[in-house]
PDB file of C-alpha atoms in Angstrom:
ATOM      1  CA  UNK A 130     -36.513 -30.921 -75.666  1.00 73.00           C
ATOM      2  CA  UNK A 131     -35.327 -30.019 -79.129  1.00 79.00           C
ATOM      3  CA  UNK A 132     -33.065 -27.044 -79.603  1.00 91.00           C
ATOM      4  CA  UNK A 133     -33.474 -26.294 -83.462  1.00 95.00           C
ATOM      5  CA  UNK A 134     -31.422 -23.489 -84.697  1.00 96.00           C
ATOM      6  CA  UNK A 135     -31.199 -21.904 -88.280  1.00 97.00           C
ATOM      7  CA  UNK A 136     -28.460 -19.544 -89.264  1.00 98.00           C
ATOM      8  CA  UNK A 137     -29.410 -16.623 -91.619  1.00 98.00           C
ATOM      9  CA  UNK A 138     -26.850 -14.624 -93.263  1.00 98.00           C
ATOM     10  CA  UNK A 139     -27.711 -10.888 -93.933  1.00 97.00           C
ATOM     11  CA  UNK A 140     -24.413  -9.525 -94.786  1.00 97.00           C
ATOM     12  CA  UNK A 141     -21.660 -10.421 -97.289  1.00 96.00           C
ATOM     13  CA  UNK A 142     -18.989 -10.183 -94.104  1.00 95.00           C
ATOM     14  CA  UNK A 143     -20.278 -13.584 -92.954  1.00 97.00           C
ATOM     15  CA  UNK A 144     -19.914 -16.395 -95.633  1.00 97.00           C
ATOM     16  CA  UNK A 145     -16.178 -16.705 -95.412  1.00 96.00           C
ATOM     17  CA  UNK A 146     -16.658 -17.290 -91.622  1.00 97.00           C
ATOM     18  CA  UNK A 147     -19.465 -19.520 -91.845  1.00 97.00           C
ATOM     19  CA  UNK A 148     -17.708 -22.889 -91.558  1.00 97.00           C
ATOM     20  CA  UNK A 149     -16.018 -21.618 -88.103  1.00 98.00           C
ATOM     21  CA  UNK A 150     -19.203 -20.244 -86.929  1.00 98.00           C
ATOM     22  CA  UNK A 151     -21.309 -23.238 -87.489  1.00 97.00           C
ATOM     23  CA  UNK A 152     -18.698 -25.389 -85.385  1.00 97.00           C
ATOM     24  CA  UNK A 153     -18.716 -22.943 -82.510  1.00 98.00           C
ATOM     25  CA  UNK A 154     -22.461 -22.915 -82.370  1.00 97.00           C
ATOM     26  CA  UNK A 155     -22.532 -26.704 -82.381  1.00 96.00           C
ATOM     27  CA  UNK A 156     -19.786 -27.123 -79.895  1.00 97.00           C
ATOM     28  CA  UNK A 157     -21.807 -24.565 -77.583  1.00 97.00           C
ATOM     29  CA  UNK A 158     -25.051 -26.304 -77.767  1.00 95.00           C
ATOM     30  CA  UNK A 159     -23.339 -29.485 -76.319  1.00 95.00           C
ATOM     31  CA  UNK A 160     -23.557 -27.424 -72.886  1.00 96.00           C
ATOM     32  CA  UNK A 161     -27.235 -27.706 -72.444  1.00 95.00           C
ATOM     33  CA  UNK A 162     -26.910 -28.215 -68.827  1.00 94.00           C
ATOM     34  CA  UNK A 163     -24.650 -25.400 -68.232  1.00 94.00           C
ATOM     35  CA  UNK A 164     -26.772 -23.154 -70.449  1.00 96.00           C
ATOM     36  CA  UNK A 165     -29.740 -23.874 -68.354  1.00 94.00           C
ATOM     37  CA  UNK A 166     -32.030 -25.093 -71.209  1.00 95.00           C
ATOM     38  CA  UNK A 167     -35.260 -26.194 -69.978  1.00 93.00           C
ATOM     39  CA  UNK A 168     -35.758 -29.717 -70.794  1.00 90.00           C
ATOM     40  CA  UNK A 169     -39.610 -29.260 -71.022  1.00 89.00           C
ATOM     41  CA  UNK A 170     -39.475 -26.958 -73.599  1.00 92.00           C
ATOM     42  CA  UNK A 171     -38.618 -26.706 -77.481  1.00 92.00           C
ATOM     43  CA  UNK A 172     -36.267 -24.035 -78.718  1.00 96.00           C
ATOM     44  CA  UNK A 173     -36.281 -22.705 -82.084  1.00 96.00           C
ATOM     45  CA  UNK A 174     -33.400 -20.103 -82.490  1.00 97.00           C
ATOM     46  CA  UNK A 175     -32.559 -17.969 -85.627  1.00 98.00           C
ATOM     47  CA  UNK A 176     -28.982 -16.737 -85.491  1.00 98.00           C
ATOM     48  CA  UNK A 177     -28.913 -13.870 -87.897  1.00 98.00           C
ATOM     49  CA  UNK A 178     -25.792 -12.764 -89.218  1.00 98.00           C
ATOM     50  CA  UNK A 179     -25.783  -9.197 -90.256  1.00 98.00           C
ATOM     51  CA  UNK A 180     -23.742  -5.818 -90.458  1.00 98.00           C
ATOM     52  CA  UNK A 181     -23.767  -2.646 -88.305  1.00 98.00           C
ATOM     53  CA  UNK A 182     -26.299  -1.009 -90.588  1.00 97.00           C
ATOM     54  CA  UNK A 183     -28.864  -3.648 -90.170  1.00 98.00           C
ATOM     55  CA  UNK A 184     -28.398  -4.075 -86.517  1.00 98.00           C
ATOM     56  CA  UNK A 185     -28.608  -0.602 -85.707  1.00 98.00           C
ATOM     57  CA  UNK A 186     -31.918  -0.445 -87.448  1.00 98.00           C
ATOM     58  CA  UNK A 187     -33.306  -3.254 -84.955  1.00 97.00           C
ATOM     59  CA  UNK A 188     -31.681  -1.735 -81.988  1.00 98.00           C
ATOM     60  CA  UNK A 189     -33.274   1.576 -82.835  1.00 97.00           C
ATOM     61  CA  UNK A 190     -36.796   0.127 -83.423  1.00 97.00           C
ATOM     62  CA  UNK A 191     -36.775  -2.170 -80.471  1.00 95.00           C
ATOM     63  CA  UNK A 192     -34.398  -1.099 -77.803  1.00 95.00           C
ATOM     64  CA  UNK A 193     -34.598   2.705 -78.682  1.00 96.00           C
ATOM     65  CA  UNK A 194     -31.119   3.108 -79.197  1.00 96.00           C
ATOM     66  CA  UNK A 195     -30.009   4.606 -82.382  1.00 97.00           C
ATOM     67  CA  UNK A 196     -26.331   2.850 -82.688  1.00 97.00           C
ATOM     68  CA  UNK A 197     -24.931  -0.492 -83.774  1.00 96.00           C
ATOM     69  CA  UNK A 198     -24.256  -3.126 -81.222  1.00 97.00           C
ATOM     70  CA  UNK A 199     -22.799  -6.333 -81.208  1.00 97.00           C
ATOM     71  CA  UNK A 200     -25.608  -8.599 -80.269  1.00 98.00           C
ATOM     72  CA  UNK A 201     -29.364  -8.324 -79.961  1.00 98.00           C
ATOM     73  CA  UNK A 202     -31.462 -11.157 -78.507  1.00 97.00           C
ATOM     74  CA  UNK A 203     -35.304 -11.286 -78.904  1.00 97.00           C
ATOM     75  CA  UNK A 204     -37.373 -14.026 -77.191  1.00 96.00           C
ATOM     76  CA  UNK A 205     -41.082 -15.335 -77.452  1.00 95.00           C
ATOM     77  CA  UNK A 206     -42.906 -18.195 -75.788  1.00 93.00           C
ATOM     78  CA  UNK A 207     -45.639 -20.056 -77.572  1.00 92.00           C
ATOM     79  CA  UNK A 208     -47.818 -22.595 -76.414  1.00 90.00           C
ATOM     80  CA  UNK A 209     -48.737 -25.316 -79.021  1.00 84.00           C
ATOM     81  CA  UNK A 210     -50.446 -28.553 -78.277  1.00 85.00           C
ATOM     82  CA  UNK A 211     -49.589 -28.218 -74.535  1.00 85.00           C
ATOM     83  CA  UNK A 212     -46.001 -27.753 -75.233  1.00 83.00           C
ATOM     84  CA  UNK A 213     -44.089 -24.570 -74.588  1.00 87.00           C
ATOM     85  CA  UNK A 214     -41.842 -23.510 -77.025  1.00 93.00           C
ATOM     86  CA  UNK A 215     -39.301 -20.533 -77.017  1.00 95.00           C
ATOM     87  CA  UNK A 216     -38.712 -18.806 -80.319  1.00 96.00           C
ATOM     88  CA  UNK A 217     -35.456 -16.745 -80.292  1.00 97.00           C
ATOM     89  CA  UNK A 218     -33.501 -14.471 -82.582  1.00 98.00           C
ATOM     90  CA  UNK A 219     -29.978 -13.789 -81.800  1.00 98.00           C
ATOM     91  CA  UNK A 220     -28.702 -10.896 -84.388  1.00 98.00           C
ATOM     92  CA  UNK A 221     -24.966 -10.377 -84.343  1.00 98.00           C
ATOM     93  CA  UNK A 222     -23.161  -7.766 -86.294  1.00 98.00           C
ATOM     94  CA  UNK A 223     -19.758  -8.755 -88.073  1.00 98.00           C
ATOM     95  CA  UNK A 224     -18.045  -5.232 -87.786  1.00 97.00           C
ATOM     96  CA  UNK A 225     -19.155  -4.529 -84.078  1.00 98.00           C
ATOM     97  CA  UNK A 226     -18.036  -7.944 -83.159  1.00 98.00           C
ATOM     98  CA  UNK A 227     -14.565  -7.531 -84.945  1.00 98.00           C
ATOM     99  CA  UNK A 228     -13.970  -3.960 -83.572  1.00 97.00           C
ATOM    100  CA  UNK A 229     -14.832  -5.182 -79.866  1.00 97.00           C
ATOM    101  CA  UNK A 230     -12.640  -8.403 -80.251  1.00 97.00           C
ATOM    102  CA  UNK A 231      -9.564  -6.058 -81.695  1.00 97.00           C
ATOM    103  CA  UNK A 232     -10.204  -3.470 -78.807  1.00 96.00           C
ATOM    104  CA  UNK A 233     -10.082  -6.328 -76.269  1.00 94.00           C
ATOM    105  CA  UNK A 234      -7.204  -8.323 -77.832  1.00 95.00           C
ATOM    106  CA  UNK A 235      -9.365 -11.396 -78.418  1.00 96.00           C
ATOM    107  CA  UNK A 236      -9.860 -13.405 -81.597  1.00 97.00           C
ATOM    108  CA  UNK A 237     -13.318 -12.781 -83.511  1.00 98.00           C
ATOM    109  CA  UNK A 238     -14.363 -16.263 -83.115  1.00 98.00           C
ATOM    110  CA  UNK A 239     -13.396 -16.266 -79.295  1.00 98.00           C
ATOM    111  CA  UNK A 240     -15.736 -13.171 -79.153  1.00 98.00           C
ATOM    112  CA  UNK A 241     -18.480 -14.622 -81.140  1.00 98.00           C
ATOM    113  CA  UNK A 242     -18.609 -17.703 -79.035  1.00 98.00           C
ATOM    114  CA  UNK A 243     -18.871 -15.397 -76.071  1.00 98.00           C
ATOM    115  CA  UNK A 244     -21.961 -13.381 -77.772  1.00 98.00           C
ATOM    116  CA  UNK A 245     -23.753 -16.581 -78.480  1.00 98.00           C
ATOM    117  CA  UNK A 246     -23.254 -17.856 -74.725  1.00 98.00           C
ATOM    118  CA  UNK A 247     -24.439 -14.722 -73.462  1.00 97.00           C
ATOM    119  CA  UNK A 248     -27.451 -14.562 -75.670  1.00 97.00           C
ATOM    120  CA  UNK A 249     -28.418 -18.153 -74.789  1.00 97.00           C
ATOM    121  CA  UNK A 250     -28.290 -17.203 -71.059  1.00 97.00           C
ATOM    122  CA  UNK A 251     -30.446 -14.218 -71.679  1.00 96.00           C
ATOM    123  CA  UNK A 252     -32.750 -16.546 -73.481  1.00 96.00           C
ATOM    124  CA  UNK A 253     -32.824 -18.950 -70.334  1.00 95.00           C
ATOM    125  CA  UNK A 254     -33.507 -16.290 -67.935  1.00 93.00           C
ATOM    126  CA  UNK A 255     -30.244 -14.646 -66.996  1.00 93.00           C
ATOM    127  CA  UNK A 256     -29.964 -10.930 -66.864  1.00 90.00           C
ATOM    128  CA  UNK A 257     -27.435  -8.341 -65.881  1.00 89.00           C
ATOM    129  CA  UNK A 258     -29.912  -5.676 -64.442  1.00 88.00           C
ATOM    130  CA  UNK A 259     -27.744  -5.336 -61.263  1.00 89.00           C
ATOM    131  CA  UNK A 260     -24.229  -6.275 -59.858  1.00 90.00           C
ATOM    132  CA  UNK A 261     -25.546  -9.435 -58.472  1.00 91.00           C
ATOM    133  CA  UNK A 262     -27.162 -10.774 -61.750  1.00 90.00           C
ATOM    134  CA  UNK A 263     -24.383  -9.533 -63.790  1.00 91.00           C
ATOM    135  CA  UNK A 264     -21.656 -11.458 -61.582  1.00 94.00           C
ATOM    136  CA  UNK A 265     -23.762 -14.797 -61.887  1.00 94.00           C
ATOM    137  CA  UNK A 266     -24.181 -14.482 -65.753  1.00 95.00           C
ATOM    138  CA  UNK A 267     -20.488 -13.533 -65.996  1.00 96.00           C
ATOM    139  CA  UNK A 268     -19.447 -16.444 -64.039  1.00 96.00           C
ATOM    140  CA  UNK A 269     -21.732 -18.729 -66.155  1.00 96.00           C
ATOM    141  CA  UNK A 270     -20.249 -17.357 -69.340  1.00 97.00           C
ATOM    142  CA  UNK A 271     -16.574 -17.883 -68.149  1.00 97.00           C
ATOM    143  CA  UNK A 272     -17.119 -21.445 -67.077  1.00 97.00           C
ATOM    144  CA  UNK A 273     -18.722 -22.374 -70.477  1.00 97.00           C
ATOM    145  CA  UNK A 274     -15.924 -20.433 -72.442  1.00 98.00           C
ATOM    146  CA  UNK A 275     -13.297 -22.373 -70.474  1.00 97.00           C
ATOM    147  CA  UNK A 276     -14.791 -25.695 -71.323  1.00 97.00           C
ATOM    148  CA  UNK A 277     -14.498 -24.498 -75.013  1.00 97.00           C
ATOM    149  CA  UNK A 278     -10.788 -23.572 -74.347  1.00 97.00           C
ATOM    150  CA  UNK A 279     -11.538 -19.633 -74.394  1.00 97.00           C
ATOM    151  CA  UNK A 280      -9.968 -17.668 -71.899  1.00 95.00           C
ATOM    152  CA  UNK A 281     -11.935 -15.380 -69.581  1.00 95.00           C
ATOM    153  CA  UNK A 282     -13.075 -12.361 -71.606  1.00 94.00           C
ATOM    154  CA  UNK A 283     -13.366  -9.905 -68.626  1.00 92.00           C
ATOM    155  CA  UNK A 284      -9.595  -9.928 -67.856  1.00 87.00           C
TER     156      UNK A 284
END
């Protein structure tokens, strides 16, 4: 299994945060087992750092929601030479992430880590379509965040 990721910056609000963001992503990817990565697959993940205006366009086009959001996750499976690959895009808006972090009295980077973990869990089959699945996903997020030294975001 390979986890290949690329960081793409689509907003001038991200370059000053890039060093910390890279460290956070690297630390998160250490927890492959907890994140439920499938060892028989290869992963290709674009982490697209953008602003509210751009994420709103994607949210409207693909989710039929005409509003900005903190994170969007898109997943495709491709079979190449008998190996299944997951191609993923995680799109994160700086403004909404900052606003939500401030509203919930969390640091920007702690909230960013939570969003990345949340998206990776979606990529690996977790959902929050009902209370049972939401509880399972939330508990997994809390456990991984705790390993990173980040307190429970749901308190």
